[in-house]
Coordinates of C-alpha atoms and ligand atoms in Angstrom, one line a residue:
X1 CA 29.1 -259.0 -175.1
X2 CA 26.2 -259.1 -176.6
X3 CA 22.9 -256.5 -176.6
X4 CA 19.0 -257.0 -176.6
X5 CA 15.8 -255.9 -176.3
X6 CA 13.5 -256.2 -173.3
X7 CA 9.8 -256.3 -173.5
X8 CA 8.6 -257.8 -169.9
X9 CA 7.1 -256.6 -167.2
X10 CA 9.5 -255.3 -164.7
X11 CA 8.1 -257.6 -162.0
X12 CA 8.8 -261.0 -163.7
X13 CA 12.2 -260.0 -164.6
X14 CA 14.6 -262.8 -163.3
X15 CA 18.2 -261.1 -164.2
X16 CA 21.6 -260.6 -162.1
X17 CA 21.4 -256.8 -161.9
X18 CA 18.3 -254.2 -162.9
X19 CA 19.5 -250.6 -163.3
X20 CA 17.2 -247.4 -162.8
X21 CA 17.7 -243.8 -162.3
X22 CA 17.3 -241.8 -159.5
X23 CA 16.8 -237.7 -159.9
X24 CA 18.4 -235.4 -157.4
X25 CA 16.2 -234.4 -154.6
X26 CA 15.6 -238.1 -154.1
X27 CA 13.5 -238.3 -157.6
X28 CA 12.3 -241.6 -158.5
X29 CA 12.6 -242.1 -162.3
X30 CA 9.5 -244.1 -163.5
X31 CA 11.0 -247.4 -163.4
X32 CA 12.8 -246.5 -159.9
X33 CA 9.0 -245.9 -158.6
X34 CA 7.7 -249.3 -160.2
X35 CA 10.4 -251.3 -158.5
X36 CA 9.5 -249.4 -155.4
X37 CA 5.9 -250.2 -155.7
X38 CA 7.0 -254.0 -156.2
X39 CA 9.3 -254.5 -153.0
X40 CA 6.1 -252.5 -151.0
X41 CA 8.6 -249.2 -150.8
X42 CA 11.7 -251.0 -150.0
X43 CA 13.4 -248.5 -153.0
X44 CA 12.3 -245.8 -151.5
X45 CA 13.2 -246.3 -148.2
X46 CA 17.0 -246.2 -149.0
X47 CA 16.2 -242.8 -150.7
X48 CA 15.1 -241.0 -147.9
X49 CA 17.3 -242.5 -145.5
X50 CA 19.8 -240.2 -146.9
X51 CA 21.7 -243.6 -149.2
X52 CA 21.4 -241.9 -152.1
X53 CA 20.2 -238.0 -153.3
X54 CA 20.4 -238.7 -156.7
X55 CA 23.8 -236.1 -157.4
X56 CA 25.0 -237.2 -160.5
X57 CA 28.1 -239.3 -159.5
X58 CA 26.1 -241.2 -156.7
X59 CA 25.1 -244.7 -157.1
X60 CA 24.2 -247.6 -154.6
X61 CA 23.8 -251.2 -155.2
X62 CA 21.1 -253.2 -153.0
X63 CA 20.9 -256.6 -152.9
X64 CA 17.9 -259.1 -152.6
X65 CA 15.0 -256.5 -152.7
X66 CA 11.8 -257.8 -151.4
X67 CA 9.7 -259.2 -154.3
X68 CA 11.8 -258.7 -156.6
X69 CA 13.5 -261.5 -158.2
X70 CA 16.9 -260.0 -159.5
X71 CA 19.6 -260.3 -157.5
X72 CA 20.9 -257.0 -158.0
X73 CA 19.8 -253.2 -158.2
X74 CA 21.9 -250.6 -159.2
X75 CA 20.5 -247.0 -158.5
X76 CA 21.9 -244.4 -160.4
X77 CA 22.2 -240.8 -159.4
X78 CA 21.5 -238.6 -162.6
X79 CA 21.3 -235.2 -161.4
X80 CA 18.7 -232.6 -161.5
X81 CA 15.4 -233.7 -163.9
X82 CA 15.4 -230.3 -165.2
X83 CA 18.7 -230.5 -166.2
X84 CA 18.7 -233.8 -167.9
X85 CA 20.3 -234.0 -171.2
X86 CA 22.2 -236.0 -173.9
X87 CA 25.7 -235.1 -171.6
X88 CA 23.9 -236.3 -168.6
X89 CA 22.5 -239.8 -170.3
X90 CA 26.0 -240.5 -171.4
X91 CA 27.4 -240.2 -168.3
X92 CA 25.1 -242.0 -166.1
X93 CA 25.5 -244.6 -168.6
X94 CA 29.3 -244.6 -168.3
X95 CA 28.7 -244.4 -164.4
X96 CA 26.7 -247.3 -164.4
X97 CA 28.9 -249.3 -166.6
X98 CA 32.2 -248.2 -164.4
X99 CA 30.2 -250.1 -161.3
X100 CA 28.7 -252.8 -163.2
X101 CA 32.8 -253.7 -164.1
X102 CA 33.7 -254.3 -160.6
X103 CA 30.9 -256.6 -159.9
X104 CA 30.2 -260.1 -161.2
X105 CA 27.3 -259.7 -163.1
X106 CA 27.3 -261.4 -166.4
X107 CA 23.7 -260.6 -167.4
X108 CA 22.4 -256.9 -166.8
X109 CA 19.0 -254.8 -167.6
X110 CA 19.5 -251.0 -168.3
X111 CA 16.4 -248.8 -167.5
X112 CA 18.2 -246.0 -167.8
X113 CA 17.0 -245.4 -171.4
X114 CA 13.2 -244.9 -170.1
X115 CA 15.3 -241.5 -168.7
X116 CA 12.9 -238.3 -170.7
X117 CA 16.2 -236.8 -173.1
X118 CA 14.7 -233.9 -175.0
X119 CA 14.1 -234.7 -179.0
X120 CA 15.7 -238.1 -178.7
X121 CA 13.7 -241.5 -179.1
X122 CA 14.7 -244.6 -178.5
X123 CA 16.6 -246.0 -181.1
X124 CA 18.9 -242.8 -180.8
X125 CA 19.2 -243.6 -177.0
X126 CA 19.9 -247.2 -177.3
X127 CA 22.3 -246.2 -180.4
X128 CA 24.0 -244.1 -177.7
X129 CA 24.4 -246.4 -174.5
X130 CA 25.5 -249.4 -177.3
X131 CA 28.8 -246.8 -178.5
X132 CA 29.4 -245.2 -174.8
X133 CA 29.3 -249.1 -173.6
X134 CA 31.5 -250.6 -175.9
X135 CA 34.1 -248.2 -175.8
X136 CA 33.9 -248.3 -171.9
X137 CA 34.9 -252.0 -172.3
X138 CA 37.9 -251.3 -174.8
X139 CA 41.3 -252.1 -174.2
X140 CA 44.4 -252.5 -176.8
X141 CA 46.3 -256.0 -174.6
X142 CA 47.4 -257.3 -178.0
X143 CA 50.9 -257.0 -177.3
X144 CA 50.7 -257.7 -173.3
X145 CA 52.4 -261.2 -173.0
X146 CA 50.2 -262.2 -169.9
X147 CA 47.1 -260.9 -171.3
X148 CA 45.6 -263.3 -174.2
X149 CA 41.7 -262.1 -174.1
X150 CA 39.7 -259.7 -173.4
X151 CA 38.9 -260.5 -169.4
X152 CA 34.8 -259.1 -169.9
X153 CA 32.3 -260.7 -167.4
X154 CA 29.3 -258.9 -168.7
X155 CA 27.8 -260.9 -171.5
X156 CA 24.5 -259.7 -171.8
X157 CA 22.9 -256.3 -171.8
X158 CA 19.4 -255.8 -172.2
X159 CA 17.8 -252.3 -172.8
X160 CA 14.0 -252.8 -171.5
X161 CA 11.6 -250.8 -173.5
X162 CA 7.6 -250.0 -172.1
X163 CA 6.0 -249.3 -175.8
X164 CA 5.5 -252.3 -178.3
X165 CA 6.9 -249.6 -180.9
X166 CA 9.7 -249.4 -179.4
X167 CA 10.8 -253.4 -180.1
X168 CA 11.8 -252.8 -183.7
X169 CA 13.7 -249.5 -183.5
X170 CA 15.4 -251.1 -180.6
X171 CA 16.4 -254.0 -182.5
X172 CA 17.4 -251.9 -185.6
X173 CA 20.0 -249.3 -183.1
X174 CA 21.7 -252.5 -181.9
X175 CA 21.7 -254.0 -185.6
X176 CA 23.5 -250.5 -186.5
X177 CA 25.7 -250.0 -182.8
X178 CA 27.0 -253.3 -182.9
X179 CA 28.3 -253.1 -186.5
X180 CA 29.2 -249.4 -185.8
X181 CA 31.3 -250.8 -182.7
X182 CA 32.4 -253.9 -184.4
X183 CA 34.3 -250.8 -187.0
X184 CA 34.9 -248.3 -184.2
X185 CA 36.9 -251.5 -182.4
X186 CA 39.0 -252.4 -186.1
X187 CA 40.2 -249.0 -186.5
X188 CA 41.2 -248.3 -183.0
X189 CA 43.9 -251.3 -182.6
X190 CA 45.1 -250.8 -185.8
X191 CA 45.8 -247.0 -184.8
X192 CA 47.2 -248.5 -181.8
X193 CA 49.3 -250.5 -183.1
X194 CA 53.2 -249.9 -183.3
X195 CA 55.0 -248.1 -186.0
X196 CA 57.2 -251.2 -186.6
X197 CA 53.9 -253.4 -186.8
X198 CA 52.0 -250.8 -188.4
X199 CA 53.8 -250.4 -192.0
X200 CA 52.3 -248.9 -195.0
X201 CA 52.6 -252.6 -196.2
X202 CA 50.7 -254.0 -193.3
X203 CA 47.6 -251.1 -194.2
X204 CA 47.4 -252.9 -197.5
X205 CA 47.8 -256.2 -195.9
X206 CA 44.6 -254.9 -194.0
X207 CA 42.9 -253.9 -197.0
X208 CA 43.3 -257.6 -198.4
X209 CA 41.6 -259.0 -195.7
X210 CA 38.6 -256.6 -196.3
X211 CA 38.1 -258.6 -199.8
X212 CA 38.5 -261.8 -198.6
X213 CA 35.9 -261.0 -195.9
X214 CA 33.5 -259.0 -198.7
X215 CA 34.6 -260.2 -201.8
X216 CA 31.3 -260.1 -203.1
X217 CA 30.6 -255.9 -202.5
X218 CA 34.2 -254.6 -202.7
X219 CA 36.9 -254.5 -204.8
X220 CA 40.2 -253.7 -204.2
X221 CA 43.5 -251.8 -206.1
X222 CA 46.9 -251.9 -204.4
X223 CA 49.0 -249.3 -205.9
X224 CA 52.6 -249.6 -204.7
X225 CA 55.4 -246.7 -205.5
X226 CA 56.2 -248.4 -209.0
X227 CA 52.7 -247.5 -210.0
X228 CA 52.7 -244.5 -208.2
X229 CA 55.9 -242.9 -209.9
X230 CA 53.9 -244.0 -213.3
X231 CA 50.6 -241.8 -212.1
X232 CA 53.2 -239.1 -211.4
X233 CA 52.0 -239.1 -207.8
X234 CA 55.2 -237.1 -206.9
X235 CA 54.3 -235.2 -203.6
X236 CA 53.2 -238.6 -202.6
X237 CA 56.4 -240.3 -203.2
X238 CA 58.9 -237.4 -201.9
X239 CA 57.1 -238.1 -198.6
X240 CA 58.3 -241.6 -198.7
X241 CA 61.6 -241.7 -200.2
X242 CA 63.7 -241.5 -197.0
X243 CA 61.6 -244.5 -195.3
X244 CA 62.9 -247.8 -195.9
X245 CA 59.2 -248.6 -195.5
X246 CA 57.9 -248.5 -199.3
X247 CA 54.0 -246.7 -199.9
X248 CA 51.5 -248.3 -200.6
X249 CA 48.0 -246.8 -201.4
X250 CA 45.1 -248.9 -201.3
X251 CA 42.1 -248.1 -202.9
X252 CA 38.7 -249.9 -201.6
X253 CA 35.6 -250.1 -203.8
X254 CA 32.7 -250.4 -201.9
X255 CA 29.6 -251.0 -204.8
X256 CA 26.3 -251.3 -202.8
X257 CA 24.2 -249.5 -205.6
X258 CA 22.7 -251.3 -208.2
X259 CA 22.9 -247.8 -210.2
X260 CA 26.4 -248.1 -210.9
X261 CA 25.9 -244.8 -212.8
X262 CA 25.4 -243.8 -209.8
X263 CA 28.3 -240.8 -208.4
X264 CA 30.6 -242.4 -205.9
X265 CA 31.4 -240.8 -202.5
X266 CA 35.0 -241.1 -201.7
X267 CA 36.8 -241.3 -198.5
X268 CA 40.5 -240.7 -198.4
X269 CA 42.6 -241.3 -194.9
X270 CA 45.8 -239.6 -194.3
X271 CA 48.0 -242.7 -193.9
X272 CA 51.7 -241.6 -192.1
X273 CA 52.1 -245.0 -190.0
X274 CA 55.2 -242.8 -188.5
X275 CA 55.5 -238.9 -188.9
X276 CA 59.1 -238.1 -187.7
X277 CA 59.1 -234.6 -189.0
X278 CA 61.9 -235.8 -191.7
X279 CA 64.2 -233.2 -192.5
X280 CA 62.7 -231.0 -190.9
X281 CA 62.5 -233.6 -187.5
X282 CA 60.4 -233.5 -184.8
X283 CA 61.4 -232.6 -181.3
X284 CA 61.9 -236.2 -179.2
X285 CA 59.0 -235.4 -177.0
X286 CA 55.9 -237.4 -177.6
X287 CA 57.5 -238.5 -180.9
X288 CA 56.1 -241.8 -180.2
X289 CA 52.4 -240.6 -180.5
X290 CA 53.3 -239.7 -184.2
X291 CA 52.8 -243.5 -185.1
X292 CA 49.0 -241.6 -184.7
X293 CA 49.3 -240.3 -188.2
X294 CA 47.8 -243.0 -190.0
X295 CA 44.3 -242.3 -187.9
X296 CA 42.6 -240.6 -191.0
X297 CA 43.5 -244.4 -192.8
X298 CA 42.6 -246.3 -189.9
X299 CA 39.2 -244.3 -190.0
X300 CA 38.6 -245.4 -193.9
X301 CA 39.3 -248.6 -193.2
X302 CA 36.7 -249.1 -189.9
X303 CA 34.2 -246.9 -192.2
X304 CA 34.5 -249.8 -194.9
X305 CA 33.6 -252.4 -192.5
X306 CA 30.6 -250.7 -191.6
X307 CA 29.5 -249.9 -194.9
X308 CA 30.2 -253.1 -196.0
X309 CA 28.2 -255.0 -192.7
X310 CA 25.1 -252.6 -193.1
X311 CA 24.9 -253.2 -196.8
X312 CA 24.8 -249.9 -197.5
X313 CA 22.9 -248.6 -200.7
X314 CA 25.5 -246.5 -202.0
X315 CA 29.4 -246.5 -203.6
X316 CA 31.8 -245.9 -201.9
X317 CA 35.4 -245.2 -202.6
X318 CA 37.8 -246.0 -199.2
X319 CA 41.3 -245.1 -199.9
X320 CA 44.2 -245.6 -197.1
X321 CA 47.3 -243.4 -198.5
X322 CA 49.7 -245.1 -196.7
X323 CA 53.0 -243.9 -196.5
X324 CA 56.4 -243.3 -194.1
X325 CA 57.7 -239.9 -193.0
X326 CA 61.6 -240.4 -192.3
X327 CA 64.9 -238.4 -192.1
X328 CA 67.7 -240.1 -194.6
X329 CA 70.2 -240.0 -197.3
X330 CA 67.3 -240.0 -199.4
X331 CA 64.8 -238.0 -197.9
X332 CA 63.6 -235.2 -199.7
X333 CA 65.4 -232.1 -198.7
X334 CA 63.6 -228.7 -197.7
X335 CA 64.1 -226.6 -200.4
X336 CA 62.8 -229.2 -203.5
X337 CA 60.4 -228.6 -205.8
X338 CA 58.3 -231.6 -207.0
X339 CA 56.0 -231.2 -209.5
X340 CA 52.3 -232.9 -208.5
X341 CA 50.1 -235.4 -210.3
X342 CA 47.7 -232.4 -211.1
X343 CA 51.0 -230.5 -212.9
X344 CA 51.3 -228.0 -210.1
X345 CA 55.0 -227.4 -209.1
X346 CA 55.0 -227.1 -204.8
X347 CA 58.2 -226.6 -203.0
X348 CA 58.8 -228.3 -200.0
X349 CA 59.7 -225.9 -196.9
X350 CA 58.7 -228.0 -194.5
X351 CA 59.3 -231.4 -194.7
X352 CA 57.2 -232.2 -191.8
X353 CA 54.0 -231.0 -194.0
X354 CA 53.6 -234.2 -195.1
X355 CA 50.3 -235.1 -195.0
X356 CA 49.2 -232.2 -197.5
X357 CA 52.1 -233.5 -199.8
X358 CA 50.0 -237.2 -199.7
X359 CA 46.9 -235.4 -199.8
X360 CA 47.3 -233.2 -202.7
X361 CA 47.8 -236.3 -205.2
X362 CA 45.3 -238.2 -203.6
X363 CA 42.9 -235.5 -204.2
X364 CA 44.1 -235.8 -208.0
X365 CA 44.1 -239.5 -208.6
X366 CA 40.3 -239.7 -207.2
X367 CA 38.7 -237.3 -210.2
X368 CA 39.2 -240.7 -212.2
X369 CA 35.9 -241.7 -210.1
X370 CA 33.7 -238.4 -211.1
X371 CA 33.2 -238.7 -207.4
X372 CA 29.4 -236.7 -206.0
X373 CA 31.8 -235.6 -202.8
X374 CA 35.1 -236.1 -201.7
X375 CA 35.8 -236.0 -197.8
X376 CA 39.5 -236.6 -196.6
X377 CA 40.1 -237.4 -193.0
X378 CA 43.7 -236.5 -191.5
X379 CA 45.8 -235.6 -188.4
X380 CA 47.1 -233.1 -190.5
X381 CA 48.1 -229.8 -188.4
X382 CA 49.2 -229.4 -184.7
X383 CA 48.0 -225.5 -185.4
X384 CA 44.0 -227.6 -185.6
X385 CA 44.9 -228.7 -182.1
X386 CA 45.4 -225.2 -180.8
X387 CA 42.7 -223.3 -182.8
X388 CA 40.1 -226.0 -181.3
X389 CA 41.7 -228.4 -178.8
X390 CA 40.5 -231.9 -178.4
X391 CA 36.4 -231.9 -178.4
X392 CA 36.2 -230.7 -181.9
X393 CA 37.6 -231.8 -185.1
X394 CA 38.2 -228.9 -188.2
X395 CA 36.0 -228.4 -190.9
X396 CA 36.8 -227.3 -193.8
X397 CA 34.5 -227.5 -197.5
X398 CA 34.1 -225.4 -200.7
X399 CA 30.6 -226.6 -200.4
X400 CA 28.1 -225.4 -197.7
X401 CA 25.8 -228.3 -198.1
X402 CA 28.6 -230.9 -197.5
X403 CA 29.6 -228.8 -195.0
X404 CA 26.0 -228.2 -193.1
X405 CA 25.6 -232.3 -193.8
X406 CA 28.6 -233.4 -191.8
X407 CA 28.2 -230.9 -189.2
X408 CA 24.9 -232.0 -188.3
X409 CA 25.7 -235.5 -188.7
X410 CA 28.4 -234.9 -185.9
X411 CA 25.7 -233.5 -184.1
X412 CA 23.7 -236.3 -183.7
X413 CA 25.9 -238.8 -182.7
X414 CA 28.4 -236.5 -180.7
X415 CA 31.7 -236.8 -182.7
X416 CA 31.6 -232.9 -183.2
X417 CA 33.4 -230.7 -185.8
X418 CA 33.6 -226.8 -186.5
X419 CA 34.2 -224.8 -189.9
X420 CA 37.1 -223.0 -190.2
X421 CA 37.0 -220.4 -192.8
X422 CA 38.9 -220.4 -195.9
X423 CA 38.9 -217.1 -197.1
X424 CA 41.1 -215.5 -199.9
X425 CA 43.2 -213.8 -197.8
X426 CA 45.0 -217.2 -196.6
X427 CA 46.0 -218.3 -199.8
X428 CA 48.3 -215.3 -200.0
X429 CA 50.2 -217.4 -197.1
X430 CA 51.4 -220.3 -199.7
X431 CA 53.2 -218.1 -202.6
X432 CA 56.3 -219.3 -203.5
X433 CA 59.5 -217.4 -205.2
X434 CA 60.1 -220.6 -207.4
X435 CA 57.3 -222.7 -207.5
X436 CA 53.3 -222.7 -208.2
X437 CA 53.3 -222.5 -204.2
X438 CA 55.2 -223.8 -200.8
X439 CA 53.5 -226.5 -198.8
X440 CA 53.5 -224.5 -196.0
X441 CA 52.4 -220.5 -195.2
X442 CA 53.3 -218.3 -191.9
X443 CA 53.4 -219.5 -188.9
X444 CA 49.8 -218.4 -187.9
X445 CA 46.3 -219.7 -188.8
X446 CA 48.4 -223.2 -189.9
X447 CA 45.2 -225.3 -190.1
X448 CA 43.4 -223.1 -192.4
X449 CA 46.3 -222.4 -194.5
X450 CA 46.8 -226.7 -195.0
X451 CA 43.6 -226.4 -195.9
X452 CA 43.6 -223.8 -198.4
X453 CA 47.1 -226.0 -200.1
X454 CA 45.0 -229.6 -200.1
X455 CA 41.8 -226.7 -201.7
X456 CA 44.0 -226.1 -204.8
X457 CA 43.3 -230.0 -205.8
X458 CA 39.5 -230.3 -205.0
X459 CA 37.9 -228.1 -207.8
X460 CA 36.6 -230.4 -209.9
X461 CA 34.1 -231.9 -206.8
X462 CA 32.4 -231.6 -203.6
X463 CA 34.7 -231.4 -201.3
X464 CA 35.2 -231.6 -197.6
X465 CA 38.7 -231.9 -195.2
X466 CA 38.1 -233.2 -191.3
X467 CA 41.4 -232.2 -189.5
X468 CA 41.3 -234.7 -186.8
X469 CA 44.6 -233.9 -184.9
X470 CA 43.0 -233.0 -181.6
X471 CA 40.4 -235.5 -181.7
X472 CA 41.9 -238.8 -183.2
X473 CA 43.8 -240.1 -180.1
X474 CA 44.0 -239.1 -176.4
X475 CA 47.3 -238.4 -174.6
X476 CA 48.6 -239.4 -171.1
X477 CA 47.3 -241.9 -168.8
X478 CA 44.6 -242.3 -171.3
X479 CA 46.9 -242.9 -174.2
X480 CA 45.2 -244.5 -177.4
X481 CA 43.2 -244.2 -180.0
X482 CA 39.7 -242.4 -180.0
X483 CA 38.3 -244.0 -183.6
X484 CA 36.8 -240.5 -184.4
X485 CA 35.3 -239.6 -186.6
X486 CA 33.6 -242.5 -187.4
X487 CA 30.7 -242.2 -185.4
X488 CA 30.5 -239.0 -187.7
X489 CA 30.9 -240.6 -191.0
X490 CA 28.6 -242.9 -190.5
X491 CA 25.5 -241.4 -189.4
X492 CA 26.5 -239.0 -192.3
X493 CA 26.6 -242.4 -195.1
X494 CA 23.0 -243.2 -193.0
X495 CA 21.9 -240.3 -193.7
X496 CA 22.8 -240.4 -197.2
X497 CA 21.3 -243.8 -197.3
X498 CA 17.7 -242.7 -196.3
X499 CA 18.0 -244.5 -192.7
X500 CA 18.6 -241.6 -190.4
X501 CA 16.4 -243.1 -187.6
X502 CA 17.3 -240.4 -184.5
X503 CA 14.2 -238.5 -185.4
Ligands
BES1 N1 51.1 -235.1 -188.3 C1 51.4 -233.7 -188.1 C2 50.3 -232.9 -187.4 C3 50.1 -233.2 -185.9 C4 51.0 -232.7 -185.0 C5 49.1 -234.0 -185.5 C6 50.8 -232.9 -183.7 C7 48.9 -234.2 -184.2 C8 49.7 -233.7 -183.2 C9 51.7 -233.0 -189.4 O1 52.3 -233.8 -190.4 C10 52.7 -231.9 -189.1 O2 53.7 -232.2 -188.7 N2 52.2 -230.7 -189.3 C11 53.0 -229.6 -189.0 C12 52.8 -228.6 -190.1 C13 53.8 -227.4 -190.1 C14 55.2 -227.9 -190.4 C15 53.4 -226.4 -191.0 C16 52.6 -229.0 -187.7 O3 51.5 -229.0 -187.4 O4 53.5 -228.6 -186.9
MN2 MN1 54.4 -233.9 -190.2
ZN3 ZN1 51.9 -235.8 -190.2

């Protein structure tokens, strides 16, 4: 599939299908009226014959309109003009992509982005219909015997745009959607993947390949449990050590500054390519969707693309903290004390509170980079899940300007998160009678209180945690992989870049 910009008069256009909205209370939008004015009110005609009122889930497909030389146009309802907004323009683009599937057109024309949204121009709406496209056409057939490729008709979209202004910013939002895609896409069938496919080994495997393909910008550190008992990672390894599947942590430098005294910003992904509770098991029930643990790595990894395709003018530290979470003669035991890289002693309670256990010597090992901000990304409590459900990812920062910038980044490109507070009060949740403190606290307020463990190791930075439990994968008939937040992180590195372009 691939995306461009249209600067022609609506009356020479030659295409397979033209799409324009249509306002309720039969409401032309301006491009609906032009094509009307072409085929001598032909358009229009439909609309008042009651075809089509313009509701928001309508639609109607005419064929060989007078005068116009497309083939095809697709009216689509979006609703009440006065009610137009950046929910309605995503869906009557998904609407309008959900037709255009069942129909043979290989070659479309969207005019649905001349559609007024309030405070958004036109690279953010063409950033928009690129992301909500794409991830209309996704499907994970990798391990369908009778399906070898992707079965997509639709080859070319065009967005058509009236102002010559509009050309570059147009080009430049599918420059940034299609490489934004291109990561969304990585990180999704690697999350989808199998937990037998999807090892820590086969994370680091991934990693590789990331050199070989930008050997030039990144560099790359596998550090496998030898090395990690040497860093004293400890937490890290107890995690591991009933898992036949051996940890592997890999650590991708991204170096896009010229500065190289510049401060690094360092990404770490929770990496659990199967969470079985351990010890402490899981219930049997949806077990399966535990192979979702690794989402925060597979997030890291699809950022690192991105970074890497856009050239980015910044450093950037990816790390996927791969690692297994099984039951064994070897597993760690609730009830054992490890003592941390940092020296802090923790004892385990829980042995299915991994993911802090990772964290915590993650958070450690990356003060070697004197990093500007540290953000980790992890599916890291069920309690996130019911505190905020599955529109919003947690936020949690000991800084209100990392904070304020990721939330607005999120914002802008719809991959939303809230702050959760972590006040003092919490902490007394985590003492322990033998240790510096247990990895888990009561049973309430559980995605603050993993917050306020993983905050013990962040004091020496800027630091921000995104719990993406309720937001990383979707359940059901719907079952797989979301790719959040990566729309969020990068608009946030974009922003950090100088290249926010949405206002
Ligand atoms: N990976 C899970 C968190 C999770 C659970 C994510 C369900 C998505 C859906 C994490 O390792 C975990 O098991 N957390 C425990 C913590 C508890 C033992 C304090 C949880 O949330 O139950
Ligand atoms: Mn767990
Ligand atoms: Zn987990």
């Amino acid at each position: 599939m691939k995306f461009h910009i249209n600067y022609i008069s609506i009356e020479k256009l030659k295409n397979e299908c033209l799409i324009v909205g249509v306002f309720e209370n039969k409401k032309p939008s301006f491009s609906a009226q032009k094509l009307d004015e072409i085929s001598q009110g032909y358009i229009n005609k439909f609309i008042m014959s009651g075809e089509l009122d313009g509701k928001i889930n309508q639609s109607l497909l005419l064929y060989h309109v007078p005068y116009i030389f497309s083939e095809r146009i697709l009216l689509i309802g979006c609703g009440k003009e006065s009610e137009f907004d950046e929910r309605r323009y995503r869906t009557v683009i998904i609407n309008s992509i959900n037709i255009l599937k069942n129909t043979s057109s290989t070659e479309v024309v969207f005019f649905l982005n001349d559609l007024c949204v309030k405070n958004k121009n036109m690279y953010w709406k063409i950033r928009v219909a690129l992301e909500v496209i794409d991830s209309a056409m996704y499907n994970f057939n990798l391990l369908k015997s009778g399906i070898k490729k992707e079965n997509i008709l639709l080859h070319n979209i065009f967005f058509n745009v009236y102002k010559k202004s509009e050309i570059i910013s147009g080009e430049v939002a599918i420059k940034h959607g299609v490489i934004i895609n291109q990561g969304i896409r990585l990180a999704k069938d690697i999350a989808n993947l199998p937990p037998n496919i999807c090892t820590p080994s086969y994370l680091a495997v991934k990693s590789q390949n990331l050199v070989q393909k930008y050997s030039k910008k990144i560099i790359l550190k596998i550090i496998d449990e030898k090395e990690l008992k040497i860093l004293g990672m400890n937490a890290y390894l107890c995690v591991s050590q009933g898992s036949k599947n051996k940890p592997y942590m890999s650590v991708i430098k991204y170096n896009g500054n010229y500065d190289t005294t510049k401060k690094s910003i360092v990404l770490i992904g929770k990496g659990v390519t199967f969470d079985s509770g351990g010890i402490s098991i899981k219930p049997s029930r949806l077990m399966d969707e535990m192979k979702y643990d690794m989402s925060g790595s597979a997030v890291v990894y699809g950022i690192m693309h991105i970074v890497s395709q856009l050239k980015l003018p910044l450093n950037v530290v990816g790390i996927l903290a791969g690692c297994e979470n099984m039951p064994g003669g070897n597993a760690c035991r609730p009830g054992d004390i490890v003592t941390t890289m940092s020296g802090k002693t923790v004892e385990i309670l829980d042995t299915d509170a991994e993911g802090r256990l990772i964290l915590c010597d993650v958070l450690t090992y990356v003060e070697k980079f004197n990093p500007s901000i540290v953000i980790d990304i992890a599916t890291l409590t069920g309690a996130c899940i019911v505190a905020l459900g599955h529109y919003v990812s947690g936020l949690f920062s000991n800084d209100d300007t990392l904070a304020n910038d990721i939330y607005h980044a999120g914002e802008e490109v719809n991959d939303k998160v809230w702050r959760l507070p972590m006040l003092l009060e919490y902490y007394d949740d985590l003492v322990s009678n033998f240790a510096d403190f247990s990895n888990v606290g009561s049973r309430s307020a559980g995605a603050i209180t993993a917050a306020c463990f993983l905050s013990h190791f962040t004091k020496k930075y800027h630091w921000a945690h995104i719990d993406i439990a309720g937001t990383s994968w979707k359940s059901g008939k719907e079952k797989g992989s979301t790719g959040r937040p990566i729309l969020l992180l990068s608009q946030f590195l974009l922003n950090k870049s100088g290249l926010n372009l949405n206002n």
